[in-house]
Tab-separated table of C-alpha atoms in Angstrom:
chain	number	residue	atom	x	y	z
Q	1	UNK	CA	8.319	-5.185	-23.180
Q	2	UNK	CA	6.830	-4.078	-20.118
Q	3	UNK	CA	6.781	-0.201	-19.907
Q	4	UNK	CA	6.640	2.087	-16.251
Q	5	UNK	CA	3.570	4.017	-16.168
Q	6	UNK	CA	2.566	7.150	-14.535
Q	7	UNK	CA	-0.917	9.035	-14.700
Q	8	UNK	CA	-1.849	11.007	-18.130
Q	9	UNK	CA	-2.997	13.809	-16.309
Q	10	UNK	CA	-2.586	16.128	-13.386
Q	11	UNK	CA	-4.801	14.974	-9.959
Q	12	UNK	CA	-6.430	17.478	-8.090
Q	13	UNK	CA	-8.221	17.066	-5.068
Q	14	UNK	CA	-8.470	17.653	-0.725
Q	15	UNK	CA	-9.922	15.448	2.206
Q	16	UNK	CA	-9.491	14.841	6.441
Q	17	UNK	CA	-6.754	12.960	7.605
Q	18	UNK	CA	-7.325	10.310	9.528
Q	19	UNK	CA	-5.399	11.220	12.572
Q	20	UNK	CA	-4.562	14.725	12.191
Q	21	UNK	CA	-7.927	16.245	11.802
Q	22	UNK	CA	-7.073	18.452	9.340
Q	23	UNK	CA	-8.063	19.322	6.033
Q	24	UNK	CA	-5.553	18.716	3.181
Q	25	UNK	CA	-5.297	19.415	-0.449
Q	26	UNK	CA	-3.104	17.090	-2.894
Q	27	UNK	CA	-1.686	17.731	-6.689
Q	28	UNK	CA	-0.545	14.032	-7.814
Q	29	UNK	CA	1.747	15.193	-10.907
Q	30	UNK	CA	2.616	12.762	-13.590
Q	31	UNK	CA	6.467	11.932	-13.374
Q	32	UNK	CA	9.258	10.414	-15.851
Q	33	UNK	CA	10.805	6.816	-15.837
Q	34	UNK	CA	13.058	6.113	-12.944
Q	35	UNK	CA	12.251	8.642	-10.811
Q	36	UNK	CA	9.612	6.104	-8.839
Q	37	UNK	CA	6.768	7.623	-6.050
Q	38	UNK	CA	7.978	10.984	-4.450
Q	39	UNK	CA	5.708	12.876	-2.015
Q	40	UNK	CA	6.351	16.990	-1.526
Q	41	UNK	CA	5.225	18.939	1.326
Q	42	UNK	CA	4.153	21.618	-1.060
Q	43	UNK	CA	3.634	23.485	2.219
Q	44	UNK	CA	6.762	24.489	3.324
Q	45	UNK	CA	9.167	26.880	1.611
Q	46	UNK	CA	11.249	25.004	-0.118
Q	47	UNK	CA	9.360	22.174	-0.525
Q	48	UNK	CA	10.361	19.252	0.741
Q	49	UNK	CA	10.870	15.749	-0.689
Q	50	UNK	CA	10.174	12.523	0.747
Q	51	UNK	CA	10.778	9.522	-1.260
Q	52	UNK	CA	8.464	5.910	-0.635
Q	53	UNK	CA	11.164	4.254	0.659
Q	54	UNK	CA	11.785	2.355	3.406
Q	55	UNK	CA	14.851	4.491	4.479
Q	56	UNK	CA	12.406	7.237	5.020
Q	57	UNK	CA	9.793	5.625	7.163
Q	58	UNK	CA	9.924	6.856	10.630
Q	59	UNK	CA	6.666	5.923	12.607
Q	60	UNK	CA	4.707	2.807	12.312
Q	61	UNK	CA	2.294	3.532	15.017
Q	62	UNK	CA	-1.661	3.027	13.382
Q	63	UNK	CA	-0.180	4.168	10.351
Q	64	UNK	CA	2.989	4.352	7.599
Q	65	UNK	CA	4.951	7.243	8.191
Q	66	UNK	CA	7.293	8.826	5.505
Q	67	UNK	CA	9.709	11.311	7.182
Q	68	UNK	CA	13.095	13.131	6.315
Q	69	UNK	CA	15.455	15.747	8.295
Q	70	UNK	CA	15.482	18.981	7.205
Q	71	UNK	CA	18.183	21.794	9.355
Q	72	UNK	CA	17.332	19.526	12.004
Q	73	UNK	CA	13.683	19.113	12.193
Q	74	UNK	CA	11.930	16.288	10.986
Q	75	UNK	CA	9.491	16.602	8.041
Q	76	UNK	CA	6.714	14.276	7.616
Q	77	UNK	CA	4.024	12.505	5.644
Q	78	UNK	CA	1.603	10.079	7.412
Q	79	UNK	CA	-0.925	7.344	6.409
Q	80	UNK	CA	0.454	6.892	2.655
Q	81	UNK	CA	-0.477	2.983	2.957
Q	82	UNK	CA	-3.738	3.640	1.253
Q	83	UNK	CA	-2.956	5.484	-1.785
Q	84	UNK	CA	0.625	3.352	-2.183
Q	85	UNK	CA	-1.585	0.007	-2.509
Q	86	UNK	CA	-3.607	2.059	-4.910
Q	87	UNK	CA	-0.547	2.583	-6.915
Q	88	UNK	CA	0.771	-0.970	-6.864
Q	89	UNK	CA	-2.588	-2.406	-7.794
Q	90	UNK	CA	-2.994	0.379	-11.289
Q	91	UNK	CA	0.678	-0.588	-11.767
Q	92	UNK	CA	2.044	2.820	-11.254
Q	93	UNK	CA	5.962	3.348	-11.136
Q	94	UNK	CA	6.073	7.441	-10.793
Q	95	UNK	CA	4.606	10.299	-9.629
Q	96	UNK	CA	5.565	12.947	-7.931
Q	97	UNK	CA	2.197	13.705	-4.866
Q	98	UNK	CA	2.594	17.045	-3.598
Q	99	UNK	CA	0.540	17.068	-0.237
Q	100	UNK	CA	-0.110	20.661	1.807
Q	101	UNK	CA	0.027	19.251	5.198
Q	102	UNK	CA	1.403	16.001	7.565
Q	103	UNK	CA	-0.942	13.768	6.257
Q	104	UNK	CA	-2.520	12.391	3.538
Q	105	UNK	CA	-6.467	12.557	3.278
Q	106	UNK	CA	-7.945	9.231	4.664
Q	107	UNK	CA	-10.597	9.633	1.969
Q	108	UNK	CA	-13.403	6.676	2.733
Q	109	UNK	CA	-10.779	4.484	4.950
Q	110	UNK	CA	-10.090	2.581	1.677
Q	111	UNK	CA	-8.318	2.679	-1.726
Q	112	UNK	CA	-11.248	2.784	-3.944
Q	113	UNK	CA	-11.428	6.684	-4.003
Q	114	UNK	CA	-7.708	6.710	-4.952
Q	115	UNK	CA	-8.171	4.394	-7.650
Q	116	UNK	CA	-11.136	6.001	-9.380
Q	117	UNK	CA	-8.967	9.179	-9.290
Q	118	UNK	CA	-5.971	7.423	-10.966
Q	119	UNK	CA	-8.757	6.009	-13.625
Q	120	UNK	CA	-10.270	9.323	-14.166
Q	121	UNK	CA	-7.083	10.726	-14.797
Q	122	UNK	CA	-5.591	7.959	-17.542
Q	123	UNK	CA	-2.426	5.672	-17.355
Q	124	UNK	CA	0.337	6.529	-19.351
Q	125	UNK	CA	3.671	4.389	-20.601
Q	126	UNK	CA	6.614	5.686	-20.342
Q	127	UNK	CA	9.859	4.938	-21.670
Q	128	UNK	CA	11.907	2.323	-19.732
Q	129	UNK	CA	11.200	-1.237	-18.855
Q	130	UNK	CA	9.481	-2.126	-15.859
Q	131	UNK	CA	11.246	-3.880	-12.760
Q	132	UNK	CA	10.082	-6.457	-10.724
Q	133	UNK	CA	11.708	-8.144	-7.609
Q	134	UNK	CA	11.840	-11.829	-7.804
Q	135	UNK	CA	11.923	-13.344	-4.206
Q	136	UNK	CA	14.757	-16.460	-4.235
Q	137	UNK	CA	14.810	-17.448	-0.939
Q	138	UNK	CA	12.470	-17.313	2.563
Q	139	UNK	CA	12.523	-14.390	4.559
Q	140	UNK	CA	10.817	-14.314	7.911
Q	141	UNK	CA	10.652	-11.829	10.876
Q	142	UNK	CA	8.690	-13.291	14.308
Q	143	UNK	CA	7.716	-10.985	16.995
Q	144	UNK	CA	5.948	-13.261	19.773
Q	145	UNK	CA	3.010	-14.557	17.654
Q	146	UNK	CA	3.387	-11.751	14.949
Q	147	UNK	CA	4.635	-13.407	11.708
Q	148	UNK	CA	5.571	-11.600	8.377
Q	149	UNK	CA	7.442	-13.853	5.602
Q	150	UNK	CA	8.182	-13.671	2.268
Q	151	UNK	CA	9.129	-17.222	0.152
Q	152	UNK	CA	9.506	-17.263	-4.058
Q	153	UNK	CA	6.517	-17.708	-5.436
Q	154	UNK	CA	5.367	-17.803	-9.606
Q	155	UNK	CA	3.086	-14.696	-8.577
Q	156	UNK	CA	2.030	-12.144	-5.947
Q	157	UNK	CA	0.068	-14.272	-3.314
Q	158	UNK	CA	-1.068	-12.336	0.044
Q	159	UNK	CA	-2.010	-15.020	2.975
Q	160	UNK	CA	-3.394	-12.711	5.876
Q	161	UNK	CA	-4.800	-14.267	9.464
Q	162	UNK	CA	-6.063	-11.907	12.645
Q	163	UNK	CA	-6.486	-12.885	15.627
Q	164	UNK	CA	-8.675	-10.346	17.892
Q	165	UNK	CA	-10.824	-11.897	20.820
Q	166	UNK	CA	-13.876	-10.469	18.807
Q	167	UNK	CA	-16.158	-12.454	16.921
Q	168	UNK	CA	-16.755	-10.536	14.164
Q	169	UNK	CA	-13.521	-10.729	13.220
Q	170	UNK	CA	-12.720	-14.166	11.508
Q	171	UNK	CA	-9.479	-16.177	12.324
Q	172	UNK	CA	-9.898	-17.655	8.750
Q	173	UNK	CA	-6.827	-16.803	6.810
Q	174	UNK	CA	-7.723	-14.963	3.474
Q	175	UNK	CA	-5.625	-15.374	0.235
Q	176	UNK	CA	-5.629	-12.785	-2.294
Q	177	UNK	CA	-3.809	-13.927	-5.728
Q	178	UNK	CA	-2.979	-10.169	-7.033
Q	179	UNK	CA	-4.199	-9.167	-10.756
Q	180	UNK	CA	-5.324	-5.698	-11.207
Q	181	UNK	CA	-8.871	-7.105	-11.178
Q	182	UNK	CA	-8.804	-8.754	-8.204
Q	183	UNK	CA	-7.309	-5.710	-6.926
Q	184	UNK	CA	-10.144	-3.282	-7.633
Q	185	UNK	CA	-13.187	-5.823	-7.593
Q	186	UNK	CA	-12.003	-7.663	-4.030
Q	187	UNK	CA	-9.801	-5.757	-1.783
Q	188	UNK	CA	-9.455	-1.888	-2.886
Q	189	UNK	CA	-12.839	-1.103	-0.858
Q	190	UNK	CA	-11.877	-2.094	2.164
Q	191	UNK	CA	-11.811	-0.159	4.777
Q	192	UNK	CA	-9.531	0.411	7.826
Q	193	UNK	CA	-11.432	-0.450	11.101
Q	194	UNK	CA	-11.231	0.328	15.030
Q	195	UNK	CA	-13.452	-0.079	18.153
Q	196	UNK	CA	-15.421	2.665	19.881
Q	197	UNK	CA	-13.991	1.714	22.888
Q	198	UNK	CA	-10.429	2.699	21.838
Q	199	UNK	CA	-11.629	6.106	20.079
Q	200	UNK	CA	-11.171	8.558	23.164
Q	201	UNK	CA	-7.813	6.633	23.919
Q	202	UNK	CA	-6.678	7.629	20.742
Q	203	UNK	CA	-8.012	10.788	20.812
Q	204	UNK	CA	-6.336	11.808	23.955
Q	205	UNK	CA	-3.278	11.047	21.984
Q	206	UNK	CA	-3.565	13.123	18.923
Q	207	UNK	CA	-4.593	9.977	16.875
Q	208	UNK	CA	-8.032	9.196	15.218
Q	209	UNK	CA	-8.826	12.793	15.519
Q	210	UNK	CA	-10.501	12.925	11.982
Q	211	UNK	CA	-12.115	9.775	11.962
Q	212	UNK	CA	-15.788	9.289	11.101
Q	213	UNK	CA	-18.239	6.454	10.407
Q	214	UNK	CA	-17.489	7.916	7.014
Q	215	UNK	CA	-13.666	6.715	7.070
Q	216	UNK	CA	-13.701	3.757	9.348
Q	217	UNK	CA	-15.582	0.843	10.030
Q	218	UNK	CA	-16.283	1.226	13.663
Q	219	UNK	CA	-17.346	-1.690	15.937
Q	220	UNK	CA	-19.346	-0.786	19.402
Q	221	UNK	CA	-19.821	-4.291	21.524
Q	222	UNK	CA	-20.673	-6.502	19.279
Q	223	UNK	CA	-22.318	-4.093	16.246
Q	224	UNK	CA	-21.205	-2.775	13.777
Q	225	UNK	CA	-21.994	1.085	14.028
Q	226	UNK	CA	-21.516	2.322	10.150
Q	227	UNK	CA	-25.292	2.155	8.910
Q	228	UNK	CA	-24.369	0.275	5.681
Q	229	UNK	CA	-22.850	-2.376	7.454
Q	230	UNK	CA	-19.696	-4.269	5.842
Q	231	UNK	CA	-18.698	-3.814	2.452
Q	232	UNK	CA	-17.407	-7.155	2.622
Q	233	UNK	CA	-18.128	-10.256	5.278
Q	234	UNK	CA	-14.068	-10.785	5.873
Q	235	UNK	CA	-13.528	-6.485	5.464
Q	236	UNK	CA	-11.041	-6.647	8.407
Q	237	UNK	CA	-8.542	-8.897	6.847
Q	238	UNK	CA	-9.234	-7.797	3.305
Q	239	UNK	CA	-8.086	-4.487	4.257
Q	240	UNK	CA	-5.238	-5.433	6.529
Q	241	UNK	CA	-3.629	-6.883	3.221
Q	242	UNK	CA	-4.374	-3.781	1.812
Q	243	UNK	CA	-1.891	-2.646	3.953
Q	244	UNK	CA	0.662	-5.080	3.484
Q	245	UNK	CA	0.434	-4.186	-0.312
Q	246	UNK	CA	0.775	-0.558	0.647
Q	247	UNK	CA	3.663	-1.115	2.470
Q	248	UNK	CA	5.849	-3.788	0.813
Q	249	UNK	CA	5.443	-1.357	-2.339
Q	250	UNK	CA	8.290	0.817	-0.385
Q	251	UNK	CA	10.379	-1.541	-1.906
Q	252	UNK	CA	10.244	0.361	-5.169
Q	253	UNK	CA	9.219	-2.183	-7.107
Q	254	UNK	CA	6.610	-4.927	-7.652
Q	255	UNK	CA	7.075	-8.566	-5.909
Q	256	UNK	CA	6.710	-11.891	-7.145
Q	257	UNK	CA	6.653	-14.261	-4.407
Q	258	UNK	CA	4.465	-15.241	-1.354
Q	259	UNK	CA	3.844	-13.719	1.358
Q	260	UNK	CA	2.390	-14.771	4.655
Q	261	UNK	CA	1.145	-12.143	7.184
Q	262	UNK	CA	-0.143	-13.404	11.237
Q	263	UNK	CA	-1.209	-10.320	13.063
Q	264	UNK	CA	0.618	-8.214	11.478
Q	265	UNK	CA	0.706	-4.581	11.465
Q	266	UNK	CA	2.768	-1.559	10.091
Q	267	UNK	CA	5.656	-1.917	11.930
Q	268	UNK	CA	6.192	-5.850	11.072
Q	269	UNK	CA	5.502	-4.903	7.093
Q	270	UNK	CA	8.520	-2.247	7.308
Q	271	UNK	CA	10.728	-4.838	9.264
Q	272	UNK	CA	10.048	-7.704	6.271
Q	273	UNK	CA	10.828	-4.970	3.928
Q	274	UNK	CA	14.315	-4.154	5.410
Q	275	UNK	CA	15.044	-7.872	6.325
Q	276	UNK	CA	14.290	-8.595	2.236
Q	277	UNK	CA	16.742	-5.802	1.537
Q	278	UNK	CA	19.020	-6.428	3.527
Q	279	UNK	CA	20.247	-9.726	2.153
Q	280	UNK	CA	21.017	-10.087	-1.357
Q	281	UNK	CA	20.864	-13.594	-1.781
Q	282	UNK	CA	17.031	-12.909	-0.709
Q	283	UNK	CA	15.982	-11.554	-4.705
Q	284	UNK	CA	16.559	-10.744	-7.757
Q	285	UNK	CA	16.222	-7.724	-9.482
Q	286	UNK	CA	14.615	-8.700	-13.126
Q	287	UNK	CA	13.448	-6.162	-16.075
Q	288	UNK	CA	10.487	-7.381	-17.644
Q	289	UNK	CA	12.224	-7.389	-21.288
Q	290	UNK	CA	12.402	-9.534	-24.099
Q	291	UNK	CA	15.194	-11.750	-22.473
Q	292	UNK	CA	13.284	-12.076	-19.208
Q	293	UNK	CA	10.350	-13.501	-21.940
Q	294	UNK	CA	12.905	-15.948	-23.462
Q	295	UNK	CA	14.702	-17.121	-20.390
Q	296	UNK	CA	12.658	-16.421	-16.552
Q	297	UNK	CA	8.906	-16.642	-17.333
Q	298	UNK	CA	8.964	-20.165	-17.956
Q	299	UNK	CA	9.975	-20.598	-14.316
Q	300	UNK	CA	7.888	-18.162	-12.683
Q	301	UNK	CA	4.462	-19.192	-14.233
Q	302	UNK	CA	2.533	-17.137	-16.598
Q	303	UNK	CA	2.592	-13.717	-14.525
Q	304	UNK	CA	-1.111	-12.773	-15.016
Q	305	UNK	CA	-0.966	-9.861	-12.821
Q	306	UNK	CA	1.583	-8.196	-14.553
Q	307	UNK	CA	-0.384	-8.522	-17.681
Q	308	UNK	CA	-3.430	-7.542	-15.935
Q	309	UNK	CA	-2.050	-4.173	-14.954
Q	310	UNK	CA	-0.107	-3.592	-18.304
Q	311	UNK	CA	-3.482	-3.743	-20.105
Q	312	UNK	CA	-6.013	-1.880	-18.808
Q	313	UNK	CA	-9.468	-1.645	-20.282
């Protein structure tokens, strides 16, 4: 049987938020079955919780933002896509992330810092079988050339095209076949990007106020400004499916099907989320048990991912 996991040990550390500017500390705490990814504002008095889920996200703009009402004020979290793919690609099911301020530290722009974190610290099983959703039917949401869709599938396939009038940004479409392997060794490293000629736009308002050539990969004309150049040749696209995987992980579980992303962005991954969820003909809700071994995996092919993430070296 396939067993939730959560981190052995406690996770200590702080880092600059992206578009905040500000310094914040985190305590990732280890957490039992069932209770899935919770961030705290450990900051306020009571803390406050904020479940990743996609009835709590209440900005889209640049960034995934987690956000819940409190005597009438809204209490947030921002830029959580980075450590949520993180999650989804170790196979973590819960944790409880207490975070001192709005937003969560950008650390290098990618998931790679998260992930060594959640490797230093050790995976743990814990009692209660694993869920996955099993996509049954196309699901689609269109906004003008935008495209985000969701169609079964016998894994987790990512298909991600861009289209920016730049060319060092590829049209090529990129497909990423999730394992835990491919996770870390192709796509956690990638880093979120923007151009210099947008920076003092954003700054003027309130975004991008802590970013760096040490968070971002920042391209001036037709450079690329960071001195180390790309980590990857296709980093753009790499990373926006980072994203996706970030986000479609608000649907408390992991996916099997395939998904198809065309210029997509944050606020067309939250709308595929709530179109999957909102019709129940759409999935199917299967624990990985010894019936699902006798009776589903023959039809949904051999499921190397899950097996990838359920055995880590």
């Amino acid at each position: 049987m396939y067993k939730q996991r959560t981190i052995a040990e406690k996770i200590e550390f702080a880092g600059i938020g992206l578009h905040s500017g500000l310094e914040v500390r985190m305590e990732i705490f280890p957490a039992p079955a069932d209770s899935g990814i919770v961030f705290v504002r450990s900051d306020l008095s009571p803390g406050v919780e904020i479940p990743a889920r996609p009835e709590f996200v209440v900005d889209t703009q640049l960034a995934t933002t987690l956000g819940h009402e409190v005597n009438g004020q809204r209490v947030t979290i921002a830029t959580v896509e980075h450590l949520l793919a993180a999650l989804t690609g170790l196979g973590i099911d819960n944790l409880m992330i207490h975070v001192d301020g709005p937003e969560l530290p950008v650390m290098d722009g990618s998931a790679a810092p998260f992930v060594k974190l959640i490797l230093d610290a050790g995976i743990e099983e814990v009692r209660g079988p694993k869920r996955v959703m099993v996509i049954r039917k196309e699901v689609a949401v269109q906004d003008g050339d935008k495209l985000a869709k969701i169609a079964p599938g016998p894994g987790y396939e990512i298909t991600c095209s861009l289209d920016f009038d730049h060319p060092l940004i590829s049209t090529k479409p990129f497909v990423f076949n999730f394992s835990e392997r491919n996770f870390r060794n192709d796509l956690c490293g990638a880093r979120t990007f923007g151009f210099a000629q947008d920076v003092e736009l954003l700054r003027q308002n309130g975004l991008a106020l802590g970013g760096s050539l040490d968070n971002a990969v920042v391209i001036d004309g037709f450079e690329i400004m960071n001195p180390e150049g790309l980590r990857y040749a296709d980093e753009f696209v790499r990373h926006k499916i980072l994203d996706v995987i970030g986000d479609l992980s608000l649907i408390g579980m992991p996916v099997i099907g395939k998904v198809t992303m065309h210029c997509s962005g944050h606020a067309m991954n939250a709308r595929l989320v709530n179109a999957v969820l909102s019709d129940s003909r759409a999935y199917e809700i299967v624990e990985l048990n010894d019936s699902f071994q006798r009776d589903l995996r023959p039809t949904m092919g051999d499921l190397s991912f899950f097996e990838s993430v359920n055995s880590l070296a």
